[in-house]
mmCIF file of C-alpha atoms in Angstrom:
data_model
loop_
_atom_site.group_PDB
_atom_site.id
_atom_site.type_symbol
_atom_site.label_atom_id
_atom_site.label_comp_id
_atom_site.label_asym_id
_atom_site.label_seq_id
_atom_site.Cartn_x
_atom_site.Cartn_y
_atom_site.Cartn_z
ATOM 1 C CA MET A 1 -0.175 -0.127 0.146
ATOM 2 C CA PRO A 2 1.257 3.204 -0.934
ATOM 3 C CA GLN A 3 2.849 5.498 1.743
ATOM 4 C CA GLY A 4 -0.580 8.273 3.500
ATOM 5 C CA SER A 5 -3.165 5.773 1.821
ATOM 6 C CA SER A 6 -6.286 5.327 3.887
ATOM 7 C CA PRO A 7 -6.672 0.949 4.966
ATOM 8 C CA VAL A 8 -9.918 2.108 6.076
ATOM 9 C CA SER A 9 -11.434 3.672 3.133
ATOM 10 C CA ARG A 10 -9.873 0.930 0.742
ATOM 11 C CA ARG A 11 -11.897 -1.761 2.691
ATOM 12 C CA PRO A 12 -15.350 -1.690 2.549
ATOM 13 C CA ALA A 13 -17.636 -2.275 5.328
ATOM 14 C CA THR A 14 -18.995 -5.051 3.803
ATOM 15 C CA ARG A 15 -16.081 -6.564 3.687
ATOM 16 C CA LEU A 16 -15.328 -6.500 7.253
ATOM 17 C CA LEU A 17 -18.907 -7.576 8.036
ATOM 18 C CA ALA A 18 -18.462 -10.689 6.308
ATOM 19 C CA ALA A 19 -14.851 -10.773 8.050
ATOM 20 C CA LEU A 20 -16.790 -10.781 11.128
ATOM 21 C CA SER A 21 -19.215 -13.766 10.310
ATOM 22 C CA LEU A 22 -16.109 -15.888 9.694
ATOM 23 C CA SER A 23 -14.832 -14.545 12.412
ATOM 24 C CA LEU A 24 -17.108 -15.601 14.619
ATOM 25 C CA ALA A 25 -16.450 -19.659 13.629
ATOM 26 C CA THR A 26 -13.189 -19.408 15.468
ATOM 27 C CA LEU A 27 -14.075 -18.014 18.641
ATOM 28 C CA ALA A 28 -13.574 -21.515 20.054
ATOM 29 C CA PRO A 29 -10.267 -22.944 21.253
ATOM 30 C CA THR A 30 -7.627 -23.251 18.433
ATOM 31 C CA LEU A 31 -6.595 -26.429 19.329
ATOM 32 C CA THR A 32 -8.450 -29.738 19.122
ATOM 33 C CA PRO A 33 -11.012 -30.304 22.075
ATOM 34 C CA GLY A 34 -10.126 -32.972 24.989
ATOM 35 C CA LEU A 35 -10.069 -36.893 23.813
ATOM 36 C CA ALA A 36 -11.672 -38.240 26.379
ATOM 37 C CA LEU A 37 -13.200 -41.380 25.365
ATOM 38 C CA ALA A 38 -15.118 -44.146 26.479
ATOM 39 C CA ALA A 39 -13.332 -46.877 27.804
ATOM 40 C CA ASP A 40 -15.304 -48.715 24.237
ATOM 41 C CA ASP A 41 -13.184 -46.931 23.097
ATOM 42 C CA MET A 42 -10.383 -48.928 23.861
ATOM 43 C CA HIS A 43 -11.830 -52.080 22.288
ATOM 44 C CA PHE A 44 -12.059 -53.073 18.675
ATOM 45 C CA ASP A 45 -15.585 -53.326 17.385
ATOM 46 C CA GLN A 46 -16.299 -57.030 18.049
ATOM 47 C CA PRO A 47 -20.193 -57.626 16.436
ATOM 48 C CA GLU A 48 -18.468 -56.189 13.824
ATOM 49 C CA ALA A 49 -15.064 -58.249 12.754
ATOM 50 C CA PHE A 50 -17.182 -61.184 13.745
ATOM 51 C CA ALA A 51 -19.588 -60.398 11.026
ATOM 52 C CA THR A 52 -17.616 -59.617 8.239
ATOM 53 C CA LEU A 53 -15.239 -62.583 9.145
ATOM 54 C CA LYS A 54 -18.400 -64.760 9.304
ATOM 55 C CA LYS A 55 -19.145 -63.148 5.589
ATOM 56 C CA ALA A 56 -15.573 -63.859 4.006
ATOM 57 C CA VAL A 57 -15.736 -67.652 5.140
ATOM 58 C CA GLY A 58 -19.344 -68.020 3.285
ATOM 59 C CA TYR A 59 -16.966 -66.851 0.231
ATOM 60 C CA PHE A 60 -14.113 -68.980 0.515
ATOM 61 C CA ASP A 61 -16.799 -71.432 0.865
ATOM 62 C CA GLU A 62 -18.254 -70.548 -2.453
ATOM 63 C CA MET A 63 -14.992 -70.293 -4.245
ATOM 64 C CA ASP A 64 -15.251 -74.626 -4.040
ATOM 65 C CA THR A 65 -18.273 -74.630 -6.138
ATOM 66 C CA LEU A 66 -17.435 -71.914 -8.931
ATOM 67 C CA PRO A 67 -15.910 -72.510 -11.942
ATOM 68 C CA GLU A 68 -12.160 -70.758 -12.236
ATOM 69 C CA GLU A 69 -13.188 -68.422 -14.978
ATOM 70 C CA ALA A 70 -16.813 -67.667 -16.229
ATOM 71 C CA TRP A 71 -17.532 -64.649 -18.962
ATOM 72 C CA ILE A 72 -20.849 -64.371 -17.398
ATOM 73 C CA SER A 73 -21.743 -66.610 -14.662
ATOM 74 C CA ARG A 74 -20.109 -66.207 -10.985
ATOM 75 C CA ASP A 75 -16.435 -67.760 -11.081
ATOM 76 C CA GLN A 76 -14.303 -67.582 -8.406
ATOM 77 C CA ALA A 77 -12.310 -64.859 -9.178
ATOM 78 C CA SER A 78 -15.490 -63.142 -7.834
ATOM 79 C CA ALA A 79 -16.212 -64.995 -4.889
ATOM 80 C CA ARG A 80 -12.998 -64.025 -3.637
ATOM 81 C CA SER A 81 -12.582 -60.296 -4.193
ATOM 82 C CA ASP A 82 -16.053 -60.544 -2.537
ATOM 83 C CA MET A 83 -14.279 -62.745 0.482
ATOM 84 C CA ASP A 84 -10.968 -59.917 -0.162
ATOM 85 C CA GLU A 85 -13.606 -57.278 0.511
ATOM 86 C CA MET A 86 -14.388 -58.789 3.679
ATOM 87 C CA ILE A 87 -11.393 -59.515 4.958
ATOM 88 C CA GLU A 88 -10.808 -55.181 4.249
ATOM 89 C CA GLU A 89 -14.104 -54.707 6.495
ATOM 90 C CA ALA A 90 -12.819 -56.939 9.498
ATOM 91 C CA MET A 91 -9.517 -55.052 9.775
ATOM 92 C CA GLN A 92 -11.276 -51.730 9.624
ATOM 93 C CA ALA A 93 -13.215 -53.153 11.990
ATOM 94 C CA LEU A 94 -10.064 -54.637 14.179
ATOM 95 C CA ASP A 95 -8.336 -51.376 14.728
ATOM 96 C CA VAL A 96 -8.921 -49.613 18.151
ATOM 97 C CA PRO A 97 -10.995 -46.604 17.705
ATOM 98 C CA GLU A 98 -9.062 -44.586 20.204
ATOM 99 C CA LEU A 99 -5.722 -45.169 18.906
ATOM 100 C CA SER A 100 -7.313 -44.055 15.213
ATOM 101 C CA THR A 101 -9.010 -41.231 16.835
ATOM 102 C CA LEU A 102 -5.497 -40.390 18.098
ATOM 103 C CA ARG A 103 -3.737 -40.533 15.235
ATOM 104 C CA SER A 104 -5.982 -38.670 12.838
ATOM 105 C CA THR A 105 -5.750 -36.082 15.875
ATOM 106 C CA TYR A 106 -2.512 -36.532 14.940
ATOM 107 C CA ARG A 107 -2.952 -35.584 11.420
ATOM 108 C CA GLN A 108 -4.946 -32.567 12.208
ATOM 109 C CA VAL A 109 -2.671 -30.478 14.096
ATOM 110 C CA GLU A 110 0.349 -31.251 11.913
ATOM 111 C CA ASP A 111 -2.146 -29.632 8.807
ATOM 112 C CA LYS A 112 -2.595 -26.358 11.010
ATOM 113 C CA ILE A 113 0.922 -26.098 11.470
ATOM 114 C CA ARG A 114 1.665 -26.426 8.046
ATOM 115 C CA GLU A 115 -1.191 -24.350 7.320
ATOM 116 C CA SER A 116 0.332 -21.693 9.770
ATOM 117 C CA ARG A 117 3.871 -21.695 8.435
ATOM 118 C CA ARG A 118 2.027 -20.758 5.318
ATOM 119 C CA GLU A 119 -0.018 -17.879 6.708
ATOM 120 C CA ILE A 120 3.540 -16.502 7.999
ATOM 121 C CA SER A 121 5.391 -16.965 4.915
ATOM 122 C CA GLU A 122 2.587 -15.142 3.023
ATOM 123 C CA LEU A 123 2.168 -12.041 6.377
ATOM 124 C CA LYS A 124 6.075 -11.616 5.961
ATOM 125 C CA GLU A 125 5.633 -10.807 1.786
ATOM 126 C CA LYS A 126 2.899 -8.623 2.698
ATOM 127 C CA ARG A 127 5.232 -6.840 5.518
ATOM 128 C CA ILE A 128 7.792 -6.134 3.546
ATOM 129 C CA LEU A 129 5.302 -3.937 1.250
ATOM 130 C CA ALA A 130 3.767 -1.890 4.157
ATOM 131 C CA PRO A 131 4.342 1.131 5.723
ATOM 132 C CA ASP A 132 7.083 0.814 7.860
ATOM 133 C CA THR A 133 5.247 2.378 10.757
ATOM 134 C CA GLU A 134 4.072 0.968 14.306
ATOM 135 C CA VAL A 135 0.669 -1.176 14.709
ATOM 136 C CA SER A 136 -2.532 1.008 13.391
ATOM 137 C CA THR A 137 -5.411 1.839 15.910
ATOM 138 C CA LEU A 138 -7.704 -0.147 13.609
ATOM 139 C CA THR A 139 -6.044 -3.384 13.578
ATOM 140 C CA ARG A 140 -5.021 -2.540 17.516
ATOM 141 C CA PHE A 141 -8.529 -2.714 18.488
ATOM 142 C CA THR A 142 -10.006 -5.334 16.090
ATOM 143 C CA PRO A 143 -10.777 -8.659 18.031
ATOM 144 C CA THR A 144 -9.292 -10.961 16.433
ATOM 145 C CA ASP A 145 -7.101 -12.136 14.017
ATOM 146 C CA THR A 146 -8.766 -13.407 11.443
ATOM 147 C CA LEU A 147 -10.130 -9.901 11.289
ATOM 148 C CA ARG A 148 -6.801 -8.844 11.907
ATOM 149 C CA GLU A 149 -5.833 -10.234 8.984
ATOM 150 C CA PHE A 150 -8.240 -8.389 6.688
ATOM 151 C CA THR A 151 -7.535 -4.714 8.544
ATOM 152 C CA ALA A 152 -3.387 -5.005 8.434
ATOM 153 C CA SER A 153 -2.104 -2.548 6.434
ATOM 154 C CA THR A 154 1.317 -1.427 8.108
ATOM 155 C CA ARG A 155 4.764 -3.451 9.272
ATOM 156 C CA GLY A 156 3.366 -3.514 12.708
ATOM 157 C CA ASP A 157 0.235 -4.777 11.724
ATOM 158 C CA TYR A 158 1.715 -7.991 10.208
ATOM 159 C CA ASP A 159 4.459 -8.403 13.137
ATOM 160 C CA LEU A 160 1.422 -8.800 15.668
ATOM 161 C CA LEU A 161 -0.327 -11.301 12.974
ATOM 162 C CA ILE A 162 3.342 -13.366 12.500
ATOM 163 C CA ALA A 163 3.346 -13.221 16.672
ATOM 164 C CA ALA A 164 0.194 -14.940 16.932
ATOM 165 C CA HIS A 165 1.101 -17.401 14.309
ATOM 166 C CA GLU A 166 4.385 -18.467 15.810
ATOM 167 C CA LYS A 167 2.332 -18.760 19.319
ATOM 168 C CA ASN A 168 -0.446 -20.451 17.719
ATOM 169 C CA ILE A 169 2.381 -22.828 16.131
ATOM 170 C CA THR A 170 4.043 -23.023 19.317
ATOM 171 C CA ASP A 171 0.910 -24.389 21.146
ATOM 172 C CA TYR A 172 0.196 -27.293 18.546
ATOM 173 C CA GLN A 173 3.694 -28.671 18.468
ATOM 174 C CA GLY A 174 2.524 -28.729 22.626
ATOM 175 C CA GLU A 175 -0.104 -30.339 21.917
ATOM 176 C CA LEU A 176 1.418 -32.986 19.349
ATOM 177 C CA THR A 177 3.643 -33.749 22.652
ATOM 178 C CA THR A 178 0.737 -34.549 24.743
ATOM 179 C CA LEU A 179 -0.616 -36.874 21.713
ATOM 180 C CA GLU A 180 2.275 -38.980 21.152
ATOM 181 C CA GLY A 181 2.339 -39.686 25.398
ATOM 182 C CA LYS A 182 -1.287 -40.704 24.916
ATOM 183 C CA LEU A 183 -0.785 -43.105 22.180
ATOM 184 C CA ALA A 184 2.700 -44.557 24.065
ATOM 185 C CA ALA A 185 0.480 -45.378 26.522
ATOM 186 C CA ARG A 186 -2.548 -47.085 25.249
ATOM 187 C CA LEU A 187 0.068 -48.830 22.393
ATOM 188 C CA GLU A 188 1.051 -50.049 25.981
ATOM 189 C CA GLU A 189 -2.040 -51.272 27.414
ATOM 190 C CA ILE A 190 -2.016 -53.752 24.418
ATOM 191 C CA GLY A 191 0.822 -54.604 25.037
ATOM 192 C CA ILE A 192 3.200 -52.414 22.028
ATOM 193 C CA THR A 193 5.704 -50.647 23.850
ATOM 194 C CA LEU A 194 7.157 -47.929 22.284
ATOM 195 C CA THR A 195 8.371 -44.668 24.267
ATOM 196 C CA PRO A 196 6.293 -40.908 23.064
ATOM 197 C CA ASP A 197 9.935 -40.289 21.139
ATOM 198 C CA GLN A 198 9.588 -43.394 19.205
ATOM 199 C CA VAL A 199 5.592 -43.081 18.641
ATOM 200 C CA GLN A 200 6.742 -39.247 17.549
ATOM 201 C CA VAL A 201 9.279 -40.858 14.641
ATOM 202 C CA TRP A 202 6.684 -43.193 13.171
ATOM 203 C CA LEU A 203 3.747 -40.654 13.383
ATOM 204 C CA SER A 204 5.990 -38.639 11.728
ATOM 205 C CA SER A 205 7.070 -41.295 8.878
ATOM 206 C CA VAL A 206 4.914 -42.061 5.665
ATOM 207 C CA VAL A 207 4.184 -45.370 6.696
ATOM 208 C CA GLY A 208 3.818 -44.764 10.453
ATOM 209 C CA ASP A 209 -0.090 -45.024 9.890
ATOM 210 C CA ASP A 210 0.442 -48.560 7.805
ATOM 211 C CA VAL A 211 2.937 -49.694 11.266
ATOM 212 C CA LEU A 212 1.070 -48.959 13.784
ATOM 213 C CA THR A 213 -2.547 -49.794 12.547
ATOM 214 C CA MET A 214 -0.681 -53.286 11.588
ATOM 215 C CA SER A 215 0.206 -53.073 15.408
ATOM 216 C CA VAL A 216 -3.047 -52.785 16.704
ATOM 217 C CA VAL A 217 -4.677 -55.265 14.421
ATOM 218 C CA PHE A 218 -2.947 -58.310 15.458
ATOM 219 C CA ALA A 219 -3.321 -57.747 19.051
ATOM 220 C CA SER A 220 -7.322 -57.166 17.935
ATOM 221 C CA ILE A 221 -6.857 -60.576 15.806
ATOM 222 C CA LYS A 222 -5.546 -62.025 19.001
ATOM 223 C CA SER A 223 -8.062 -61.198 20.982
ATOM 224 C CA VAL A 224 -10.374 -62.354 17.994
ATOM 225 C CA ALA A 225 -8.478 -66.343 17.876
ATOM 226 C CA GLN A 226 -8.962 -66.703 21.784
ATOM 227 C CA GLN A 227 -12.761 -66.039 21.571
ATOM 228 C CA LEU A 228 -13.229 -67.974 18.648
ATOM 229 C CA ALA A 229 -11.340 -71.141 20.417
ATOM 230 C CA GLU A 230 -13.612 -70.536 23.787
ATOM 231 C CA LEU A 231 -16.521 -70.431 21.012
ATOM 232 C CA THR A 232 -15.330 -73.506 19.784
ATOM 233 C CA ARG A 233 -14.703 -75.426 22.612
ATOM 234 C CA ASP A 234 -18.520 -74.135 23.829
ATOM 235 C CA SER A 235 -20.234 -75.545 20.633
ATOM 236 C CA GLY A 236 -19.171 -79.406 21.979
ATOM 237 C CA GLU A 237 -19.808 -81.697 19.367
ATOM 238 C CA ASN A 238 -21.198 -78.966 16.270
ATOM 239 C CA LEU A 239 -18.488 -79.507 13.797
ATOM 240 C CA ASP A 240 -20.517 -77.044 11.683
ATOM 241 C CA TYR A 241 -20.763 -74.210 13.662
ATOM 242 C CA ALA A 242 -16.750 -75.495 14.685
ATOM 243 C CA ARG A 243 -15.442 -75.557 11.646
ATOM 244 C CA ARG A 244 -17.375 -71.923 10.882
ATOM 245 C CA TYR A 245 -15.289 -70.755 13.860
ATOM 246 C CA TYR A 246 -11.922 -72.570 12.263
ATOM 247 C CA GLY A 247 -12.338 -70.815 8.888
ATOM 248 C CA MET A 248 -13.090 -67.422 10.924
ATOM 249 C CA VAL A 249 -9.323 -67.988 12.106
ATOM 250 C CA VAL A 250 -8.131 -68.984 8.507
ATOM 251 C CA MET A 251 -9.398 -65.423 6.912
ATOM 252 C CA LEU A 252 -7.423 -63.895 9.743
ATOM 253 C CA HIS A 253 -4.282 -65.516 8.180
ATOM 254 C CA ARG A 254 -5.256 -64.272 4.891
ATOM 255 C CA MET A 255 -5.808 -60.784 6.700
ATOM 256 C CA ILE A 256 -2.500 -61.163 8.000
ATOM 257 C CA VAL A 257 -0.387 -61.816 4.888
ATOM 258 C CA THR A 258 -2.336 -59.369 2.810
ATOM 259 C CA MET A 259 -1.132 -56.463 5.644
ATOM 260 C CA GLN A 260 2.287 -57.417 5.571
ATOM 261 C CA GLN A 261 2.559 -58.057 1.532
ATOM 262 C CA ASP A 262 0.905 -54.889 0.446
ATOM 263 C CA PHE A 263 3.352 -52.539 3.127
ATOM 264 C CA ILE A 264 6.364 -54.061 1.708
ATOM 265 C CA THR A 265 4.878 -53.283 -1.344
ATOM 266 C CA ARG A 266 4.741 -50.061 -0.220
ATOM 267 C CA VAL A 267 7.905 -49.873 0.440
ATOM 268 C CA ASP A 268 9.773 -51.629 -2.157
ATOM 269 C CA ASP A 269 7.753 -49.997 -5.131
ATOM 270 C CA GLU A 270 7.083 -46.153 -3.010
ATOM 271 C CA VAL A 271 8.817 -45.227 0.248
ATOM 272 C CA LEU A 272 12.297 -46.852 -1.286
ATOM 273 C CA PRO A 273 13.045 -44.796 -4.284
ATOM 274 C CA GLN A 274 11.412 -41.622 -3.153
ATOM 275 C CA LEU A 275 14.406 -41.722 -0.891
ATOM 276 C CA GLN A 276 16.879 -42.419 -3.484
ATOM 277 C CA GLY A 277 15.508 -39.660 -5.783
ATOM 278 C CA PHE A 278 15.571 -37.143 -2.739
ATOM 279 C CA ALA A 279 19.305 -38.449 -2.194
ATOM 280 C CA ASP A 280 20.253 -38.076 -5.843
ATOM 281 C CA GLU A 281 19.144 -34.267 -5.652
ATOM 282 C CA ALA A 282 20.990 -33.486 -2.413
ATOM 283 C CA GLU A 283 24.018 -35.141 -3.371
ATOM 284 C CA ALA A 284 23.898 -33.163 -7.326
ATOM 285 C CA THR A 285 23.188 -29.593 -5.402
ATOM 286 C CA THR A 286 26.263 -30.331 -2.818
ATOM 287 C CA ARG A 287 28.412 -31.270 -5.942
ATOM 288 C CA ASP A 288 26.927 -28.273 -7.578
ATOM 289 C CA ALA A 289 27.953 -26.037 -4.704
ATOM 290 C CA ARG A 290 31.224 -27.279 -4.159
ATOM 291 C CA ALA A 291 31.607 -26.601 -7.988
ATOM 292 C CA LEU A 292 30.823 -22.635 -7.688
ATOM 293 C CA ILE A 293 33.130 -22.208 -4.657
ATOM 294 C CA LYS A 294 35.907 -23.372 -6.712
ATOM 295 C CA GLN A 295 34.421 -20.963 -9.621
ATOM 296 C CA GLY A 296 34.572 -17.539 -6.942
ATOM 297 C CA GLY A 297 30.900 -18.161 -5.757
ATOM 298 C CA SER A 298 29.503 -16.828 -2.223
ATOM 299 C CA ARG A 299 31.330 -18.847 -0.212
ATOM 300 C CA GLU A 300 29.199 -18.543 2.867
ATOM 301 C CA SER A 301 25.770 -18.904 1.062
ATOM 302 C CA LEU A 302 27.473 -22.134 -0.710
ATOM 303 C CA GLU A 303 28.681 -23.590 2.981
ATOM 304 C CA ASN A 304 24.679 -23.259 4.636
ATOM 305 C CA ASN A 305 23.758 -25.022 1.626
ATOM 306 C CA ILE A 306 26.414 -27.807 1.477
ATOM 307 C CA ARG A 307 25.426 -28.128 5.729
ATOM 308 C CA ALA A 308 21.490 -27.823 4.403
ATOM 309 C CA ASN A 309 22.271 -30.787 2.056
ATOM 310 C CA ALA A 310 24.724 -32.882 4.490
ATOM 311 C CA LEU A 311 21.233 -32.729 7.310
ATOM 312 C CA THR A 312 19.019 -34.350 4.929
ATOM 313 C CA LEU A 313 21.188 -36.717 3.294
ATOM 314 C CA LYS A 314 21.690 -37.656 7.309
ATOM 315 C CA THR A 315 18.231 -38.011 8.150
ATOM 316 C CA ILE A 316 16.968 -39.888 4.375
ATOM 317 C CA ASN A 317 19.897 -42.586 5.490
ATOM 318 C CA LEU A 318 17.830 -42.557 9.133
ATOM 319 C CA TYR A 319 14.524 -42.695 7.102
ATOM 320 C CA ARG A 320 16.120 -45.099 4.546
ATOM 321 C CA SER A 321 16.897 -47.175 7.822
ATOM 322 C CA LEU A 322 14.412 -47.216 9.175
ATOM 323 C CA VAL A 323 11.787 -48.152 6.678
ATOM 324 C CA SER A 324 14.477 -51.042 5.397
ATOM 325 C CA GLU A 325 14.480 -52.266 8.898
ATOM 326 C CA GLN A 326 10.736 -52.999 9.108
ATOM 327 C CA ARG A 327 9.941 -53.983 6.184
ATOM 328 C CA ASP A 328 13.054 -56.362 6.707
ATOM 329 C CA ARG A 329 11.038 -57.610 9.539
ATOM 330 C CA VAL A 330 7.898 -58.149 7.896
ATOM 331 C CA LYS A 331 9.146 -60.114 5.744
ATOM 332 C CA THR A 332 10.506 -62.142 8.033
ATOM 333 C CA SER A 333 6.992 -62.431 9.661
ATOM 334 C CA LEU A 334 5.729 -63.112 5.912
ATOM 335 C CA THR A 335 7.467 -66.045 4.826
ATOM 336 C CA LYS A 336 5.734 -67.819 8.053
ATOM 337 C CA SER A 337 2.376 -66.107 7.810
ATOM 338 C CA GLN A 338 2.263 -67.537 3.988
ATOM 339 C CA ARG A 339 3.274 -71.299 5.400
ATOM 340 C CA GLU A 340 0.263 -70.569 8.843
ATOM 341 C CA LEU A 341 -2.111 -69.760 5.858
ATOM 342 C CA ALA A 342 -1.281 -72.314 3.649
ATOM 343 C CA VAL A 343 -1.356 -74.756 6.325
ATOM 344 C CA ALA A 344 -4.959 -73.402 7.952
ATOM 345 C CA THR A 345 -6.304 -73.670 4.377
ATOM 346 C CA ASN A 346 -5.422 -77.054 4.007
ATOM 347 C CA THR A 347 -6.754 -78.354 7.827
ATOM 348 C CA TYR A 348 -9.998 -75.998 6.912
ATOM 349 C CA ARG A 349 -11.028 -77.756 4.572
ATOM 350 C CA THR A 350 -10.249 -81.615 5.904
ATOM 351 C CA VAL A 351 -10.819 -80.970 9.783
ATOM 352 C CA LYS A 352 -13.668 -83.229 11.221
ATOM 353 C CA LEU A 353 -13.999 -83.694 14.177
ATOM 354 C CA SER A 354 -14.858 -80.187 16.983
ATOM 355 C CA ALA A 355 -12.519 -81.303 19.793
ATOM 356 C CA HIS A 356 -9.290 -81.235 17.134
ATOM 357 C CA VAL A 357 -10.955 -78.244 15.710
ATOM 358 C CA ALA A 358 -10.086 -76.006 19.600
ATOM 359 C CA ASP A 359 -6.452 -77.736 19.790
ATOM 360 C CA LEU A 360 -5.934 -76.174 16.398
ATOM 361 C CA ILE A 361 -7.616 -72.476 17.053
ATOM 362 C CA ARG A 362 -5.510 -72.784 20.442
ATOM 363 C CA GLN A 363 -2.943 -72.927 18.366
ATOM 364 C CA GLY A 364 -3.826 -70.362 16.101
ATOM 365 C CA VAL A 365 -3.329 -68.034 19.107
ATOM 366 C CA LYS A 366 0.065 -69.065 19.964
ATOM 367 C CA THR A 367 1.187 -68.510 16.030
ATOM 368 C CA PHE A 368 -0.525 -65.138 15.826
ATOM 369 C CA ASP A 369 1.545 -64.123 18.994
ATOM 370 C CA THR A 370 4.659 -65.292 17.541
ATOM 371 C CA LEU A 371 3.818 -62.960 14.013
ATOM 372 C CA ALA A 372 3.624 -59.967 16.016
ATOM 373 C CA GLY A 373 6.374 -60.268 18.074
ATOM 374 C CA LEU A 374 8.439 -60.806 14.754
ATOM 375 C CA GLN A 375 7.497 -57.674 13.183
ATOM 376 C CA VAL A 376 7.097 -55.173 16.346
ATOM 377 C CA PRO A 377 7.971 -51.767 15.604
ATOM 378 C CA VAL A 378 11.744 -50.039 14.763
ATOM 379 C CA ALA A 379 12.109 -48.314 17.744
ATOM 380 C CA THR A 380 14.438 -44.835 17.277
ATOM 381 C CA SER A 381 14.618 -41.768 18.163
ATOM 382 C CA PHE A 382 15.414 -38.222 16.698
ATOM 383 C CA GLU A 383 18.529 -36.842 17.347
ATOM 384 C CA ASN A 384 17.821 -33.356 17.604
ATOM 385 C CA SER A 385 14.761 -30.893 16.646
ATOM 386 C CA ALA A 386 16.140 -30.459 13.268
ATOM 387 C CA MET A 387 16.625 -33.743 12.053
ATOM 388 C CA ARG A 388 12.973 -34.028 13.618
ATOM 389 C CA GLU A 389 11.430 -31.488 11.320
ATOM 390 C CA GLU A 390 14.213 -32.272 8.463
ATOM 391 C CA PHE A 391 12.073 -35.984 8.599
ATOM 392 C CA ARG A 392 8.398 -34.595 8.792
ATOM 393 C CA LYS A 393 10.034 -32.241 5.463
ATOM 394 C CA LEU A 394 10.696 -35.143 4.233
ATOM 395 C CA THR A 395 7.615 -37.012 4.679
ATOM 396 C CA GLU A 396 5.672 -34.213 3.738
ATOM 397 C CA ARG A 397 7.117 -34.355 -0.403
ATOM 398 C CA MET A 398 5.969 -37.916 -0.060
ATOM 399 C CA GLN A 399 2.618 -37.086 0.414
ATOM 400 C CA GLN A 400 2.437 -34.480 -1.780
ATOM 401 C CA ALA A 401 4.037 -36.985 -4.207
ATOM 402 C CA LYS A 402 0.750 -38.914 -4.678
#
């Protein structure tokens, strides 16, 4: 705005009224409301999980009655697709609501931090072009930051707004720390031991939700298998019920294999190639900077660039090590999972005695416990806040590349 022009005259009253309406929606507390959830939220949706697993068994049985391929009528591929859809729904039902809500809230707070940083950048740009004077009277007495963004006209006004956004970021970061602690405590309740700092690493990664969801669903799977063992025992000599319950265990095996295969594919086909691309880019930039120094370029600026790239490369190595080690753990577990699925499938088709089924399901509980132990989340922490921030930036770049 040119020196001496009136900010009020250039902003009609209607614009301020519109801004006032907008600001009314923002008068509630900025941070996310407290997460006081019912105790039941620490349990998965058991009725939904059982219902969808039962449907999956029905489609699995149907495959034996269908042709392998058919042009018009239903075939094995159709039944398999329906079965896999039910397994996917059961997987969602086996997630724990509170843990899912905490992870979702964490993402929302991260989004707010990114938005605040974006707004700070825009405000700094506007500040450069504004008159170099103190906070204007209009902005000083404007009640909310939302309205102030409409009335701001001086560098003092923009300084006020920038300070407000920076405070918001500090508050949001405090909320992230709180959420990390809550998640660590809740995970501990279902047998998954990670410190808040280690939870932070996974929540900051592009595969964090996959890793934590797998761990939570594994815990729920063990619980389902234990309940199926009890149901089988209570069914007495009713082989039809016993076979159905064992069929549901087979579906749990199939669910585990699906989760593991999907995770390995994502790491190998998406995450690691992206990280390699970032590393190649940082190395090329470093080489260019060194060449420019030799040619007489600004040493201070170029050495700063080299140091920044060194941090990026160090963080990429941490990222690559983290996801590669977790992938290798899942691969080790997958080898056993595939074998157990094949055995369970064969056994399901040949089982004749309900008492035998009860023993088989109890063995399955032990197997699920072993599989979960083979792929516990890698435990690591950030060396410092600079590496943590660089890690988040890499994650954001990968998410934007989708």
